[in-house]
mmCIF file of C-alpha atoms in Angstrom:
data_model
loop_
_atom_site.group_PDB
_atom_site.id
_atom_site.type_symbol
_atom_site.label_atom_id
_atom_site.label_comp_id
_atom_site.label_asym_id
_atom_site.label_seq_id
_atom_site.Cartn_x
_atom_site.Cartn_y
_atom_site.Cartn_z
ATOM 1 C CA UNK A 374 97.179 89.090 19.794
ATOM 2 C CA UNK A 375 95.959 91.060 22.030
ATOM 3 C CA UNK A 376 91.868 91.607 21.831
ATOM 4 C CA UNK A 377 92.019 95.139 21.716
ATOM 5 C CA UNK A 378 93.807 94.196 18.267
ATOM 6 C CA UNK A 379 90.911 92.642 16.711
ATOM 7 C CA UNK A 380 88.315 94.810 15.326
ATOM 8 C CA UNK A 381 84.734 94.615 13.169
ATOM 9 C CA UNK A 382 84.031 90.831 13.971
ATOM 10 C CA UNK A 383 79.932 90.082 13.648
ATOM 11 C CA UNK A 384 77.982 87.657 15.156
ATOM 12 C CA UNK A 385 74.917 87.684 13.010
ATOM 13 C CA UNK A 386 71.558 86.640 13.928
ATOM 14 C CA UNK A 387 70.299 84.128 17.332
ATOM 15 C CA UNK A 388 72.057 82.792 19.887
ATOM 16 C CA UNK A 389 72.153 79.332 18.818
ATOM 17 C CA UNK A 390 74.182 76.782 16.604
ATOM 18 C CA UNK A 391 73.285 79.259 13.744
ATOM 19 C CA UNK A 392 74.587 82.390 14.901
ATOM 20 C CA UNK A 393 76.986 83.401 12.043
ATOM 21 C CA UNK A 394 80.536 84.671 13.270
ATOM 22 C CA UNK A 395 81.667 86.733 10.248
ATOM 23 C CA UNK A 396 84.948 88.065 9.490
ATOM 24 C CA UNK A 397 84.959 89.253 6.204
ATOM 25 C CA UNK A 398 85.474 92.819 7.186
ATOM 26 C CA UNK A 399 87.444 92.141 10.446
ATOM 27 C CA UNK A 400 91.082 92.880 11.125
ATOM 28 C CA UNK A 401 93.793 92.150 13.467
ATOM 29 C CA UNK A 402 96.297 94.726 13.785
ATOM 30 C CA UNK A 403 95.024 96.674 11.085
ATOM 31 C CA UNK A 404 95.533 93.873 8.333
ATOM 32 C CA UNK A 405 92.317 91.680 6.749
ATOM 33 C CA UNK A 406 91.476 88.799 9.739
ATOM 34 C CA UNK A 407 90.485 86.256 6.754
ATOM 35 C CA UNK A 408 94.025 86.559 5.222
ATOM 36 C CA UNK A 409 95.613 86.126 8.167
ATOM 37 C CA UNK A 410 94.036 82.878 9.189
ATOM 38 C CA UNK A 411 92.890 81.199 5.647
ATOM 39 C CA UNK A 412 89.455 80.778 4.409
ATOM 40 C CA UNK A 413 89.329 76.770 5.378
ATOM 41 C CA UNK A 414 89.967 77.187 8.434
ATOM 42 C CA UNK A 415 87.779 80.181 8.855
ATOM 43 C CA UNK A 416 84.822 77.688 7.677
ATOM 44 C CA UNK A 417 85.970 74.169 9.007
ATOM 45 C CA UNK A 418 87.228 75.534 12.360
ATOM 46 C CA UNK A 419 86.152 79.194 13.664
ATOM 47 C CA UNK A 420 82.581 79.319 12.459
ATOM 48 C CA UNK A 421 81.765 75.423 14.147
ATOM 49 C CA UNK A 422 83.750 76.189 17.086
ATOM 50 C CA UNK A 423 81.934 79.761 18.115
ATOM 51 C CA UNK A 424 78.677 78.114 16.778
ATOM 52 C CA UNK A 425 79.026 74.987 19.486
ATOM 53 C CA UNK A 426 80.654 77.356 22.340
ATOM 54 C CA UNK A 427 77.760 76.885 24.641
ATOM 55 C CA UNK A 428 77.609 73.712 24.213
ATOM 56 C CA UNK A 429 80.725 72.771 24.740
ATOM 57 C CA UNK A 430 80.869 74.663 27.934
ATOM 58 C CA UNK A 431 77.906 72.871 28.779
ATOM 59 C CA UNK A 432 79.470 69.684 28.276
ATOM 60 C CA UNK A 433 82.785 70.588 30.173
ATOM 61 C CA UNK A 434 80.642 72.211 33.006
ATOM 62 C CA UNK A 435 77.665 70.119 32.921
ATOM 63 C CA UNK A 436 75.688 73.259 34.058
ATOM 64 C CA UNK A 437 74.892 76.395 32.082
ATOM 65 C CA UNK A 438 76.894 79.140 30.882
ATOM 66 C CA UNK A 439 75.726 81.749 32.870
ATOM 67 C CA UNK A 440 78.966 83.557 33.385
ATOM 68 C CA UNK A 441 79.325 83.932 29.844
ATOM 69 C CA UNK A 442 75.973 85.349 29.569
ATOM 70 C CA UNK A 443 76.480 87.650 32.496
ATOM 71 C CA UNK A 444 79.803 88.982 31.281
ATOM 72 C CA UNK A 445 78.166 89.499 28.007
ATOM 73 C CA UNK A 446 75.523 91.628 29.152
ATOM 74 C CA UNK A 447 78.309 93.375 31.028
ATOM 75 C CA UNK A 448 79.983 94.335 28.029
ATOM 76 C CA UNK A 449 76.904 95.386 25.898
ATOM 77 C CA UNK A 450 75.953 97.854 28.967
ATOM 78 C CA UNK A 451 79.602 99.113 28.753
ATOM 79 C CA UNK A 452 79.298 99.420 24.974
ATOM 80 C CA UNK A 453 75.592 101.372 25.485
ATOM 81 C CA UNK A 454 76.705 103.612 28.259
ATOM 82 C CA UNK A 455 80.290 104.485 26.693
ATOM 83 C CA UNK A 456 79.744 103.846 22.877
ATOM 84 C CA UNK A 457 81.682 102.019 20.807
ATOM 85 C CA UNK A 458 85.386 102.866 19.353
ATOM 86 C CA UNK A 459 85.357 105.141 16.398
ATOM 87 C CA UNK A 460 87.170 102.398 14.293
ATOM 88 C CA UNK A 461 84.894 99.494 15.269
ATOM 89 C CA UNK A 462 81.720 97.978 15.799
ATOM 90 C CA UNK A 463 79.865 95.629 18.307
ATOM 91 C CA UNK A 464 76.923 92.929 17.661
ATOM 92 C CA UNK A 465 73.922 93.584 19.816
ATOM 93 C CA UNK A 466 70.665 91.843 19.068
ATOM 94 C CA UNK A 467 68.118 94.609 18.481
ATOM 95 C CA UNK A 468 64.977 94.994 16.322
ATOM 96 C CA UNK A 469 65.624 94.884 12.549
ATOM 97 C CA UNK A 470 64.702 97.988 10.432
ATOM 98 C CA UNK A 471 65.174 95.843 7.621
ATOM 99 C CA UNK A 472 69.053 96.089 6.821
ATOM 100 C CA UNK A 473 70.630 93.435 5.124
ATOM 101 C CA UNK A 474 67.163 91.984 4.166
ATOM 102 C CA UNK A 475 66.425 90.739 7.877
ATOM 103 C CA UNK A 476 62.315 91.185 8.729
ATOM 104 C CA UNK A 477 61.560 94.255 10.291
ATOM 105 C CA UNK A 478 60.641 93.854 13.669
ATOM 106 C CA UNK A 479 62.547 90.625 14.235
ATOM 107 C CA UNK A 480 65.419 90.823 17.172
ATOM 108 C CA UNK A 481 68.240 90.152 15.255
ATOM 109 C CA UNK A 482 72.674 90.483 16.084
ATOM 110 C CA UNK A 483 73.740 92.804 14.033
ATOM 111 C CA UNK A 484 77.098 95.275 13.793
ATOM 112 C CA UNK A 485 76.533 98.296 15.371
ATOM 113 C CA UNK A 486 77.846 101.121 16.457
ATOM 114 C CA UNK A 487 76.784 103.290 19.869
ATOM 115 C CA UNK A 488 77.211 107.223 20.169
ATOM 116 C CA UNK A 489 75.758 108.723 23.234
ATOM 117 C CA UNK A 490 73.384 105.795 23.972
ATOM 118 C CA UNK A 491 71.871 105.839 20.359
ATOM 119 C CA UNK A 492 72.649 101.895 18.466
ATOM 120 C CA UNK A 493 72.941 102.270 14.712
ATOM 121 C CA UNK A 494 73.174 99.481 12.341
ATOM 122 C CA UNK A 495 76.220 99.584 10.487
ATOM 123 C CA UNK A 496 75.348 100.018 6.664
ATOM 124 C CA UNK A 497 76.335 99.080 3.359
ATOM 125 C CA UNK A 498 78.731 96.190 4.406
ATOM 126 C CA UNK A 499 79.165 93.810 1.521
ATOM 127 C CA UNK A 500 77.697 90.667 2.118
ATOM 128 C CA UNK A 501 78.780 87.591 -0.253
ATOM 129 C CA UNK A 502 76.876 84.591 -1.323
ATOM 130 C CA UNK A 503 78.344 82.565 1.547
ATOM 131 C CA UNK A 504 77.526 84.927 4.379
ATOM 132 C CA UNK A 505 74.113 85.732 2.846
ATOM 133 C CA UNK A 506 73.407 82.206 3.269
ATOM 134 C CA UNK A 507 74.174 82.297 6.407
ATOM 135 C CA UNK A 508 72.127 85.108 7.424
ATOM 136 C CA UNK A 509 69.095 83.695 5.944
ATOM 137 C CA UNK A 510 69.354 80.449 7.782
ATOM 138 C CA UNK A 511 69.675 82.394 11.118
ATOM 139 C CA UNK A 512 67.106 84.623 10.292
ATOM 140 C CA UNK A 513 64.716 81.608 9.738
ATOM 141 C CA UNK A 514 65.440 80.274 13.005
ATOM 142 C CA UNK A 515 64.522 83.173 14.781
ATOM 143 C CA UNK A 516 61.203 83.550 12.765
ATOM 144 C CA UNK A 517 60.254 80.258 13.181
ATOM 145 C CA UNK A 518 61.021 80.450 17.120
ATOM 146 C CA UNK A 519 58.821 83.546 17.276
ATOM 147 C CA UNK A 520 56.069 81.876 15.767
ATOM 148 C CA UNK A 521 56.429 79.491 18.152
ATOM 149 C CA UNK A 522 55.389 81.975 20.936
ATOM 150 C CA UNK A 523 53.572 84.450 19.181
ATOM 151 C CA UNK A 524 50.244 82.725 20.510
ATOM 152 C CA UNK A 525 51.752 83.834 24.026
ATOM 153 C CA UNK A 526 51.597 87.064 23.438
#
């Protein structure tokens, strides 16, 4: 499958093992991604693999995944400048406006579209109970991290 065939995958929340890779709205060649891979594979294989990717790279290379982070930064700049495709979105860590019940002002990764440099959270996505739990877990971690450094500002 070519990467361009995959649309609307979302990474919610923190850049840590609590991040939530969500394929409930994703498509592959215009077919529902979840129906193609199966729910058990998604839960037992995909989510943990994505959540542990940074650790896996460090374990193999013996050093940080800085090249992956640099590549991601390039991709984000490209999306900011050129925008997102009309039938797709990307994930970006931005200040929460309260969407999906995430505390306003918290930096959190959301599904977004970008048009003429304007970043907009994708609104109205259905969130099932499993996804809701994952959003709360990563939100709680981010709030805890913010509190741990609040005295520095």
